[in-house]
Short mmCIF file of C-alpha atoms in Angstrom, two decimals:
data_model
loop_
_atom_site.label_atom_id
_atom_site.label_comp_id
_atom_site.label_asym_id
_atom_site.label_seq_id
_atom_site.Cartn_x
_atom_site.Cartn_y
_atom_site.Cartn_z
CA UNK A 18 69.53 159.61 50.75
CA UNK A 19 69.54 156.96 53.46
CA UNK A 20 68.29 154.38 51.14
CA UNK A 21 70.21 155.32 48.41
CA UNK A 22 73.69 156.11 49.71
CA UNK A 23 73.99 155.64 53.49
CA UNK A 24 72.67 151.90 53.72
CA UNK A 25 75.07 150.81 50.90
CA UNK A 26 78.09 152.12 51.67
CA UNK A 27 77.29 150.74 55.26
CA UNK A 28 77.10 147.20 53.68
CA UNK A 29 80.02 147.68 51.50
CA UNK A 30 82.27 148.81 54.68
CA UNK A 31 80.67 145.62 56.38
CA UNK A 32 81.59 143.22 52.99
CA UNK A 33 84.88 145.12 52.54
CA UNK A 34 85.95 144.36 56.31
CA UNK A 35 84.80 140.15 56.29
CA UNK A 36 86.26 140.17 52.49
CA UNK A 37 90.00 141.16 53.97
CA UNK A 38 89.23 139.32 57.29
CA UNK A 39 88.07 136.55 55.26
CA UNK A 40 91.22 136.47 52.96
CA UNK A 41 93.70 136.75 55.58
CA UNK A 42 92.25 134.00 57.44
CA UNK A 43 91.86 132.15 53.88
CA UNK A 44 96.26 131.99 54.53
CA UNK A 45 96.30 130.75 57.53
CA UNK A 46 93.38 128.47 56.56
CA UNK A 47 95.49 127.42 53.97
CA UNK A 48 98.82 126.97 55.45
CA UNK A 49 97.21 124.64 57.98
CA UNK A 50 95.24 122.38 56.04
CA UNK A 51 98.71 122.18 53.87
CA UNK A 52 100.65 121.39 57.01
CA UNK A 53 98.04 118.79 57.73
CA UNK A 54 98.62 117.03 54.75
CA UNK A 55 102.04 116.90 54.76
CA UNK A 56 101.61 115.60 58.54
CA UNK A 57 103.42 119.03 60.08
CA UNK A 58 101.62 121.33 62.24
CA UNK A 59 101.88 124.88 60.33
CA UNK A 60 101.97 127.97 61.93
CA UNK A 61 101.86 127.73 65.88
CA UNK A 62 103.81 130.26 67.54
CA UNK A 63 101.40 133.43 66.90
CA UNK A 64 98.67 133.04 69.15
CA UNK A 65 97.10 129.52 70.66
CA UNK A 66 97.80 127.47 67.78
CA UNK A 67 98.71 130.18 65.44
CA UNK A 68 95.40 131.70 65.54
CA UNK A 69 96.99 135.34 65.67
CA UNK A 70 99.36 134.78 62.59
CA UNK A 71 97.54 136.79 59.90
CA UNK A 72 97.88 139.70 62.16
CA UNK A 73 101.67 139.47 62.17
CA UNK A 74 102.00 138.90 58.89
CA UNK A 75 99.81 141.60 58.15
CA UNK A 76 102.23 143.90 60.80
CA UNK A 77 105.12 142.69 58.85
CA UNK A 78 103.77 143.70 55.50
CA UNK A 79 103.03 146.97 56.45
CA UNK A 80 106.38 147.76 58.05
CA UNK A 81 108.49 146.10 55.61
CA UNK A 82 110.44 148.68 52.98
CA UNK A 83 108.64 148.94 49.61
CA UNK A 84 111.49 148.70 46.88
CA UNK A 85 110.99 150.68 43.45
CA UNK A 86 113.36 149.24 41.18
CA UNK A 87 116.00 151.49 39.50
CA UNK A 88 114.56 150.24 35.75
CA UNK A 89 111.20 149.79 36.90
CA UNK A 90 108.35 152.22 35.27
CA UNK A 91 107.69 154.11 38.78
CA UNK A 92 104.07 155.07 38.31
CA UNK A 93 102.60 152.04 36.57
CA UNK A 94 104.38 150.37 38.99
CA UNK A 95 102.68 151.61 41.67
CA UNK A 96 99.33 151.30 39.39
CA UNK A 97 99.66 147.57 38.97
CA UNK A 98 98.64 146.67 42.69
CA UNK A 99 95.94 148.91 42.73
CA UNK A 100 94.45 147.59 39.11
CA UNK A 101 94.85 144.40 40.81
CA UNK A 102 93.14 145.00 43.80
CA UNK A 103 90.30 147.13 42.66
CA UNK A 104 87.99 144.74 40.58
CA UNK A 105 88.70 141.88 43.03
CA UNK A 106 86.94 143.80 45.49
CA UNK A 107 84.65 145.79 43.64
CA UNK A 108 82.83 142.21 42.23
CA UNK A 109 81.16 141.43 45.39
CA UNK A 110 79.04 144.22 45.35
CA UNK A 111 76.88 142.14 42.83
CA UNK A 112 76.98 139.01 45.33
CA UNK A 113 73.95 138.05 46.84
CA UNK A 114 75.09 136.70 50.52
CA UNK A 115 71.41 136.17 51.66
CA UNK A 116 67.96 137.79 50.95
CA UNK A 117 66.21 139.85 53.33
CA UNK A 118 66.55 140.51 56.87
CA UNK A 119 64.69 142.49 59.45
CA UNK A 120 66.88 144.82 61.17
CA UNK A 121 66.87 148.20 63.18
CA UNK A 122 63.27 148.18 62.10
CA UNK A 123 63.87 148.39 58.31
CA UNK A 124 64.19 145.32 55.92
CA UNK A 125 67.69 145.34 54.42
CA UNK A 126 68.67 142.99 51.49
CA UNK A 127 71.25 141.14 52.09
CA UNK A 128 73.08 142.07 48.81
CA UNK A 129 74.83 145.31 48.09
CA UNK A 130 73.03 145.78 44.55
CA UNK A 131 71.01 143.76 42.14
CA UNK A 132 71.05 144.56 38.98
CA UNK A 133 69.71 143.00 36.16
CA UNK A 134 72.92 142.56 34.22
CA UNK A 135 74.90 140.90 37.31
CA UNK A 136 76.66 137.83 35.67
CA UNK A 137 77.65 139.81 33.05
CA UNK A 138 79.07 142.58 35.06
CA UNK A 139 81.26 139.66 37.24
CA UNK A 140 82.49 138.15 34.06
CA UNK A 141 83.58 141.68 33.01
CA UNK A 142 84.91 143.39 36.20
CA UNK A 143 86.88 139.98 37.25
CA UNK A 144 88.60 140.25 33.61
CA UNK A 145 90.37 143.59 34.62
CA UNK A 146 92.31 141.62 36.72
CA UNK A 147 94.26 140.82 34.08
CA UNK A 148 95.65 144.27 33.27
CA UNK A 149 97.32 144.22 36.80
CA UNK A 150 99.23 141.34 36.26
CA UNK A 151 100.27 142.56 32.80
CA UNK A 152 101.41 145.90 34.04
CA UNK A 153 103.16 144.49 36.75
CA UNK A 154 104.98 142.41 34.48
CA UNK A 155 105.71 144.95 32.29
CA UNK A 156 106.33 147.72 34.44
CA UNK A 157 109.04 145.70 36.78
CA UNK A 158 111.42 145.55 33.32
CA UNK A 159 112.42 142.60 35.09
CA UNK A 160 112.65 139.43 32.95
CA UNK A 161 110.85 136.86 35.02
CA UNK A 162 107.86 138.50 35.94
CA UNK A 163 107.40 140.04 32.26
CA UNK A 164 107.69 135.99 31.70
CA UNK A 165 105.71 135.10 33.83
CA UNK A 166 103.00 138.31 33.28
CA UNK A 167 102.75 136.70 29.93
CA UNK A 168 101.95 132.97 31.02
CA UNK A 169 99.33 134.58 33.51
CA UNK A 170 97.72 137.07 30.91
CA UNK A 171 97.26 133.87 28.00
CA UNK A 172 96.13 131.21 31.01
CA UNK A 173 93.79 133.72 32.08
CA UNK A 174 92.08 134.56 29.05
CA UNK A 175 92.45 130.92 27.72
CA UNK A 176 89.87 130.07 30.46
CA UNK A 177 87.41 132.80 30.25
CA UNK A 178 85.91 131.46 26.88
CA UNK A 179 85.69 128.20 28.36
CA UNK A 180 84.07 129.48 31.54
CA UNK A 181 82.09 132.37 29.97
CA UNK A 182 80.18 129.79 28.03
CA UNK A 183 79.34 127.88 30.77
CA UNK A 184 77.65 130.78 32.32
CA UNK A 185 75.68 130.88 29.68
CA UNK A 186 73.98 127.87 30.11
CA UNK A 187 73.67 128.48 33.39
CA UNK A 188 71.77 131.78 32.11
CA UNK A 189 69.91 129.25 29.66
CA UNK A 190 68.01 127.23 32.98
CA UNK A 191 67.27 130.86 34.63
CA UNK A 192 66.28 133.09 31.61
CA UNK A 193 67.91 135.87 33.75
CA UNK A 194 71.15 137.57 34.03
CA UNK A 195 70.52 138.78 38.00
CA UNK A 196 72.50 136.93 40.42
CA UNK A 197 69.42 137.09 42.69
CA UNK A 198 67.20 135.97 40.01
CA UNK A 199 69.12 132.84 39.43
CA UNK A 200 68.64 132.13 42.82
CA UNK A 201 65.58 132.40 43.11
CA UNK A 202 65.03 130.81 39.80
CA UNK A 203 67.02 127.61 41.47
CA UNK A 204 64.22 127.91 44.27
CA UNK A 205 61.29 127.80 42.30
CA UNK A 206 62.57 124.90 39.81
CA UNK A 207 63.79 123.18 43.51
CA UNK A 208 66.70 122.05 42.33
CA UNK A 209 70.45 123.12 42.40
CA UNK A 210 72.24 123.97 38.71
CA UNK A 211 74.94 121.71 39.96
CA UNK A 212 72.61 118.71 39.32
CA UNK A 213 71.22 119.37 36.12
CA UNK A 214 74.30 120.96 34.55
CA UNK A 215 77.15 118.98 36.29
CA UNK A 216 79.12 119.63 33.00
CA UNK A 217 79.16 123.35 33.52
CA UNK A 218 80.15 123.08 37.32
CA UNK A 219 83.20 121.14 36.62
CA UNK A 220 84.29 123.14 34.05
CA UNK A 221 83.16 126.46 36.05
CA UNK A 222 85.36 124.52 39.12
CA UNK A 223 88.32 123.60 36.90
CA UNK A 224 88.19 127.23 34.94
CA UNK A 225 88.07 128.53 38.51
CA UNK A 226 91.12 127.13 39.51
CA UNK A 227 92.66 128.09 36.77
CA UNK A 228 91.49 132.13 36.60
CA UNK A 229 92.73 132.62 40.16
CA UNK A 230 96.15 130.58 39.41
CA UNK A 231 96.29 127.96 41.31
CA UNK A 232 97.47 125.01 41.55
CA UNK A 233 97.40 122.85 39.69
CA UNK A 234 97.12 125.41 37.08
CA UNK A 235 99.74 128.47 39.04
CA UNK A 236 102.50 128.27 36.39
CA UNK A 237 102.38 132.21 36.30
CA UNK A 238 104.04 131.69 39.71
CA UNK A 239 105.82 128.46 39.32
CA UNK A 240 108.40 128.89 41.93
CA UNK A 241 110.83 126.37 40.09
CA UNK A 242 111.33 128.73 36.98
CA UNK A 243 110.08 131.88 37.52
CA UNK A 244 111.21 132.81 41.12
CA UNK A 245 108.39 134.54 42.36
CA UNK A 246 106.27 135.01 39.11
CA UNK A 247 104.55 138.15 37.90
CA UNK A 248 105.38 139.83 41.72
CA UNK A 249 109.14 139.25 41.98
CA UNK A 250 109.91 142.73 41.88
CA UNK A 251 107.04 143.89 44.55
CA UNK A 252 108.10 144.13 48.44
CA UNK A 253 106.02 145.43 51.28
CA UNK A 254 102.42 146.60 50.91
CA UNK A 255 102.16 146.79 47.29
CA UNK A 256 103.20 143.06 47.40
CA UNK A 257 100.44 142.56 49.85
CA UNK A 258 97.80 143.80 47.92
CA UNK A 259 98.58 141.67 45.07
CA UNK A 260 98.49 138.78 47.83
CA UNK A 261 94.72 140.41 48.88
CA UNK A 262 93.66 140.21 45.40
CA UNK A 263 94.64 137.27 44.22
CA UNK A 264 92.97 135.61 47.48
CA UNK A 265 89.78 137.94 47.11
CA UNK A 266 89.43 136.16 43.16
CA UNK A 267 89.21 132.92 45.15
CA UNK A 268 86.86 133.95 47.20
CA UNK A 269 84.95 135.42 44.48
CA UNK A 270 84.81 132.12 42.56
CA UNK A 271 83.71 130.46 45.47
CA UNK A 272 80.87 132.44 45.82
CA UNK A 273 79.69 132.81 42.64
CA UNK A 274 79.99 128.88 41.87
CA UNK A 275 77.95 128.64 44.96
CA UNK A 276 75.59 131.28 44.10
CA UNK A 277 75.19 129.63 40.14
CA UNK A 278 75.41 126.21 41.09
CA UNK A 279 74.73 125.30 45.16
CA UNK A 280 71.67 127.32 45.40
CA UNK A 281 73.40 130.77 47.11
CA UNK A 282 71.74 131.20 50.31
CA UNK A 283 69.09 128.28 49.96
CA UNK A 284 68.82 125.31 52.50
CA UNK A 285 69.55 121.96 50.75
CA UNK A 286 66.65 120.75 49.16
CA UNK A 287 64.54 123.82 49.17
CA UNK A 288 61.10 122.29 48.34
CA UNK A 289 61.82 119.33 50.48
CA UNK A 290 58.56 119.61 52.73
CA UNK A 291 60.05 116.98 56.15
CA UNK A 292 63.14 118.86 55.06
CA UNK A 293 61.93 122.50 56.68
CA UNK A 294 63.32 122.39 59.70
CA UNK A 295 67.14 123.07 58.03
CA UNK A 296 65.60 126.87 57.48
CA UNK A 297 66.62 127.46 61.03
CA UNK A 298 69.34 128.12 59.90
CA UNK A 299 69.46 131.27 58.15
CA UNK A 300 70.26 131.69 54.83
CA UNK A 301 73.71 133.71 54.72
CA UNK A 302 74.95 130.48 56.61
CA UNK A 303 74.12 128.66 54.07
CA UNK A 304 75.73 131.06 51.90
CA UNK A 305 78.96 131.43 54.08
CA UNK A 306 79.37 127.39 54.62
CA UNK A 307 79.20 126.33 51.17
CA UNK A 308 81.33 128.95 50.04
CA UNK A 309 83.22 127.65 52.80
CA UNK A 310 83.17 123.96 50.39
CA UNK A 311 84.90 125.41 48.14
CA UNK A 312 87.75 127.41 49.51
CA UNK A 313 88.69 124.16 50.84
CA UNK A 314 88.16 121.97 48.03
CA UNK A 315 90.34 125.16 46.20
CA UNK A 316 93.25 123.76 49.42
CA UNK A 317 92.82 120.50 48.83
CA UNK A 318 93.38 120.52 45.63
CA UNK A 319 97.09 122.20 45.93
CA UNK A 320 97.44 119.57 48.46
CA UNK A 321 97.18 116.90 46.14
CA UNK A 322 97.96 117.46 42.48
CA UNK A 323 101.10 118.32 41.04
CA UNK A 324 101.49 121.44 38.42
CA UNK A 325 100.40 121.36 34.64
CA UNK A 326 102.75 121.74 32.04
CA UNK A 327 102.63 124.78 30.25
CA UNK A 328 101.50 123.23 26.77
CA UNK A 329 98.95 120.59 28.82
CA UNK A 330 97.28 123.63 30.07
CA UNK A 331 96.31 124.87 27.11
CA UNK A 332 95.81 122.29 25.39
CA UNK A 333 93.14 121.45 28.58
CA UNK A 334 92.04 124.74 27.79
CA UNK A 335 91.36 125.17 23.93
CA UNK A 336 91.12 121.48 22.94
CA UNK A 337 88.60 119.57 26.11
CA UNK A 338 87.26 122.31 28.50
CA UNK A 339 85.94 124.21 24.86
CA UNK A 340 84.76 122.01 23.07
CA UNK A 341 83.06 120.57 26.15
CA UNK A 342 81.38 123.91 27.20
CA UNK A 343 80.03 124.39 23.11
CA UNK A 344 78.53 120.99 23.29
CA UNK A 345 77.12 121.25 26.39
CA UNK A 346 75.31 124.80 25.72
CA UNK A 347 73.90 122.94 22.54
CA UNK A 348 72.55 119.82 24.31
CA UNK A 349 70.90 122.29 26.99
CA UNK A 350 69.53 124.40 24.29
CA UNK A 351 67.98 121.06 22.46
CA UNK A 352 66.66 119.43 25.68
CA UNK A 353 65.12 122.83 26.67
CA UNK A 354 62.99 122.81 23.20
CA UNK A 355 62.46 119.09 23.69
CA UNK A 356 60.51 119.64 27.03
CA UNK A 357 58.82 122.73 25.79
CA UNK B 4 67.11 151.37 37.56
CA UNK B 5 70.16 153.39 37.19
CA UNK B 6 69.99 154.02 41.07
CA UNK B 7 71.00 150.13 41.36
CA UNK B 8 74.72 151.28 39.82
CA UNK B 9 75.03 153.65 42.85
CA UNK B 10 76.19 151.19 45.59
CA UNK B 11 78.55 149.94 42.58
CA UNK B 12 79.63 153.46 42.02
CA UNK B 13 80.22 153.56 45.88
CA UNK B 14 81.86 150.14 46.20
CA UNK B 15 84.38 151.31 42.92
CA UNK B 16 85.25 154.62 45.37
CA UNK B 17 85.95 152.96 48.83
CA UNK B 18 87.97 150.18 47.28
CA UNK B 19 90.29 153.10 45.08
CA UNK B 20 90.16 154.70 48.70
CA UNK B 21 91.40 151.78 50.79
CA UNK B 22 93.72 150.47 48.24
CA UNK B 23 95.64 154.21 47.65
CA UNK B 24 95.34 154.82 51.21
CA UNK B 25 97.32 151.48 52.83
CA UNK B 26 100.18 152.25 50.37
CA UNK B 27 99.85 156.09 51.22
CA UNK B 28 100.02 155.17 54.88
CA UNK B 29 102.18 152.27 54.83
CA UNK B 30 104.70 154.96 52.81
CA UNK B 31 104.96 156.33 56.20
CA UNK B 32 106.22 153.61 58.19
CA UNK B 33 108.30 151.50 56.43
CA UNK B 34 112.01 152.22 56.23
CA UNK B 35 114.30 154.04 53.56
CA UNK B 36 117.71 152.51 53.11
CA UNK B 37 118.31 152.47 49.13
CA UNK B 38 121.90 151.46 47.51
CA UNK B 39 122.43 150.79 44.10
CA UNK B 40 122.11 147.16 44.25
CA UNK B 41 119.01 146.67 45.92
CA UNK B 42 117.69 148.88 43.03
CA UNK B 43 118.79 146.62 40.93
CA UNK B 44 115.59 143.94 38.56
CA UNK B 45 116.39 140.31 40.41
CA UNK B 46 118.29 137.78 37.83
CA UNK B 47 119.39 135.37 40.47
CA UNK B 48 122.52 137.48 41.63
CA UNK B 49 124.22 138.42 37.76
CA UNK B 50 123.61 141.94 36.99
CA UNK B 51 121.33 142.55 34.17
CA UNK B 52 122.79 143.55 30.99
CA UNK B 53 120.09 144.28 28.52
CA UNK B 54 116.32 145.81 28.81
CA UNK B 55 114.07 142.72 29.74
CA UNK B 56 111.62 143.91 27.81
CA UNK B 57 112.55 141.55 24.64
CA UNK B 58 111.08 139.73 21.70
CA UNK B 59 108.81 136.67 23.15
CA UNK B 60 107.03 133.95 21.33
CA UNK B 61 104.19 134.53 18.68
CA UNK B 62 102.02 132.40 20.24
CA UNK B 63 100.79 134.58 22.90
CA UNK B 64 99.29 137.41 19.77
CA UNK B 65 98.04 133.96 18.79
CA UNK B 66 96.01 133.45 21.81
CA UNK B 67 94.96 136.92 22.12
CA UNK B 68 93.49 136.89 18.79
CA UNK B 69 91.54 133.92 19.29
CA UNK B 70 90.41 135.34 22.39
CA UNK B 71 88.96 138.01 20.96
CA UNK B 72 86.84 136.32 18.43
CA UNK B 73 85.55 133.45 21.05
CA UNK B 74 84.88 135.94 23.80
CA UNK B 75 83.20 138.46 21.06
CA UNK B 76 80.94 135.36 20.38
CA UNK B 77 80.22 134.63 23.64
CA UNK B 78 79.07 137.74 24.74
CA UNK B 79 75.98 137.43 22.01
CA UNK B 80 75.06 134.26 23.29
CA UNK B 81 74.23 136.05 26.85
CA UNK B 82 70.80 137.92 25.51
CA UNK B 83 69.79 135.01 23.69
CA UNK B 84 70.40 132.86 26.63
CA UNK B 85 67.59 135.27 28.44
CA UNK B 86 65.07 135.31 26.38
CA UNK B 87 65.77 131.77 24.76
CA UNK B 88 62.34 130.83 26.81
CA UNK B 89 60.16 132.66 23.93
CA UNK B 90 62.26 131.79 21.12
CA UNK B 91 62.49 128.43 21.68
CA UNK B 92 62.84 126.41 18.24
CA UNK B 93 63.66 129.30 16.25
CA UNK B 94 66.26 130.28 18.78
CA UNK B 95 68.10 127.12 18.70
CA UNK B 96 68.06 127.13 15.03
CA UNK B 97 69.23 130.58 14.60
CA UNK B 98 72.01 129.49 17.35
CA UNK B 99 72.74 126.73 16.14
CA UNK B 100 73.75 128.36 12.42
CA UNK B 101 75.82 130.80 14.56
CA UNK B 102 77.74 128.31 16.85
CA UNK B 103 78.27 126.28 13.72
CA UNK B 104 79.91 129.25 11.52
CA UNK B 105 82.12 129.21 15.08
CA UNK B 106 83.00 125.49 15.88
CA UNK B 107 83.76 125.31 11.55
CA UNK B 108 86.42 128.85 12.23
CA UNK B 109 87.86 126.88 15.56
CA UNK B 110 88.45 123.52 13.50
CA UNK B 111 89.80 125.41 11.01
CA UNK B 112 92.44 126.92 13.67
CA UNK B 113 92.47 123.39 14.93
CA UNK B 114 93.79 121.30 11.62
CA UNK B 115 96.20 125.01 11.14
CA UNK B 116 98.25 124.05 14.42
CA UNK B 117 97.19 127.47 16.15
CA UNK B 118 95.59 125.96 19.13
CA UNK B 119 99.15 123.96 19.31
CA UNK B 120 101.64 125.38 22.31
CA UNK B 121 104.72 123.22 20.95
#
């Protein structure tokens, strides 16, 4: 009973908790760096240095009135958010933030489950997503968010081929489907997948960016022409837990392009004998910092580049990132006989 | 192994919970003041005249259809990823006959404009 019920749900209150912590200091993370590239200072006034913002804005969410509108479909309405919310969550139970650690006398894994099908089970629980967005869209009876519902629902599955397929070559290097296994399978070939198959990271990266809807690829929520996007009709909290979810998905790309291509929880180098001394550091560090990498590369990027248009994104989509993910499962497939 | 699904079983649970529980609890607090206009679907400030749910473009079905096949294809690619280790030459034949049926249905749907936006 306590192995099999009481020590998991502890880790998935823990996970839960730094996951929301995590996301609403991901906003203020991101407001910030934004302000710093646009020389401004971002949030100050909350707190030293604005420090205490995503606690107001979390206070204001709560307390703000949650509109139902008069044409809206009331219950799928209120379904939406939750639809949203659920699977962005529910994939980090899958998520392997370290291996084992000794505590309280008993060794716990690091990871709230490992089972043998894990990639596959991301790939599939991240693609409910979708059906939030599309209800929302649909439900509102609104006509820019059942535009812009529509935009987010063919982006989003426009990338999953492209992505999927890079997943499986990342599956071809392991030989296993367990997001601990390809860990470990990254530790005992000593070498990160984002070196031999730097193909498949970009396009994981760029397919990333893309699946959570962000710039440069957020035309689901392009301010300009859709008002608010697939959300315009949400207020309070269920407009905060679309906010939750859609910065949980980055999150969850971070860490599985971290876990699948930067080695999870592994120091840098892991068979690097003079290079030991880095596994002072313990491994869900590791894990945590270059996760870290990538929320902020995820920043910078919105910093920088402008948005697609809507035809260049797919035609990114179907036409390069395709093609390019085909071609490079083939050529891993052929060297992998060659060497045999 | 099926005991390794519990924590996910447990995870799927506590999420539902927290996620029906902040808008149960937030329904609370937050204010009621309704009129008619606030009720209202946003259009930038004109009141809407017809249902918004409409005709749209053909190319989303389009999309959706395509997705279907690729991602149907894809998802037989994952076992033979795992055990491509044993099958080695014969796998990458047999994988290669399959990815080729695929890349000659996507060129087709190439040269027929379906993978065009405009």
């Amino acid at each position: 009973m306590v192995e099999l019920v009481l020590i998991p749900l502890l880790k998935i209150i823990v996970v839960l908790n730094a996951t929301l912590l995590g996301v609403t200091y991901m906003v203020l993370l991101e407001r910030k760096v934004i302000a710093w590239a646009q020389s401004r200072l971002g949030p100050m006034r909350v707190g030293p240095y604005g420090v205490l913002q995503p606690v107001a804005d979390a206070m204001k969410l709560m307390l703000k009135e949650d509109i139902t509108p008069a044409r809206a479909d009331k219950w799928v309405f209120t379904l939406a958010p939750i639809l949203s919310m659920v699977p962005a969550l529910v994939v980090y139970a899958v998520i392997p933030f370290g291996d084992q650690v000794h505590l309280f006398g008993r060794q716990i894994s690091l990871y709230i489950t490992d089972i043998n099908v894990g990639l596959l089970y991301v790939v599939s629980v991240t693609s409910v997503g979708v059906y939030g967005i599309i209800l929302a869209g649909y439900s509102s009876n609104s006509k820019w968010p059942l535009l812009a519902s529509l935009r987010a629902s063919a982006q989003l599955i426009s990338y999953e081929i492209a992505i999927t397929l890079t997943l499986v070559s990342v599956v071809l290097m392991s030989g296993t489907l367990s997001m601990v296994g390809i860990v470990t399978s990254q530790a005992s070939q000593g070498v990160w997948y984002a070196f031999i198959q730097p193909t498949a990271f970009i396009i994981f990266f760029i397919g990333g960016l893309a699946e959570t809807n962000r710039a440069p690829f957020d035309l689901p929520e392009a301010e300009q022409e859709l008002t608010g996007g697939f959300h315009t009709e949400y207020s309070g909290m269920r407009f905060a837990l679309f906010f939750l979810a859609e910065y949980a998905n980055i999150i969850v790309v971070s860490s599985v392009a971290t876990t699948l291509f930067l080695g999870g929880w592994l120091r840098p180098f892991p068979n690097v004998e003079f290079l030991s001394f880095l596994g002072v550091v313990p491994g869900w560090c590791w894990f945590l910092l270059k996760s870290f990498v990538f929320l902020y590369l995820f920043i910078w990027v919105r910093a920088t580049l402008p948005r697609y248009r809507y035809d260049q994104l797919m035609r990114l989509g179907w036409k390069v990132l395709i093609p390019l993910a085909i071609a490079n499962l083939i050529l891993t497939a052929i060297v992998k006989v060659a060497l045999a | 192994m099926v005991s390794a699904y519990i924590p996910i079983a447990l995870f799927l649970l506590v999420a539902t919970g927290f996620a029906v529980f902040t808008l149960v609890f937030t329904g609370l607090l937050h204010p009621r003041k309704y009129n008619k206009v606030k009720l209202e679907p946003y259009e930038c400030g004109i009141e809407p005249t017809t249902d918004a749910r409409d005709r749209y473009s053909i190319r989303y079905y389009l999309v959706a259809m395509l997705f279907v096949i690729f991602d149907v294809e894809t998802v037989f690619m994952f076992p033979w990823a795992v055990i491509f280790d044993k099958l080695l030459l014969f796998g990458l034949i047999e994988m290669l006959v399959f990815i080729g049926i695929l890349v000659v249905g996507y060129y087709y749907a190439w040269q027929k404009g379906a993978l065009e936006w405009v």
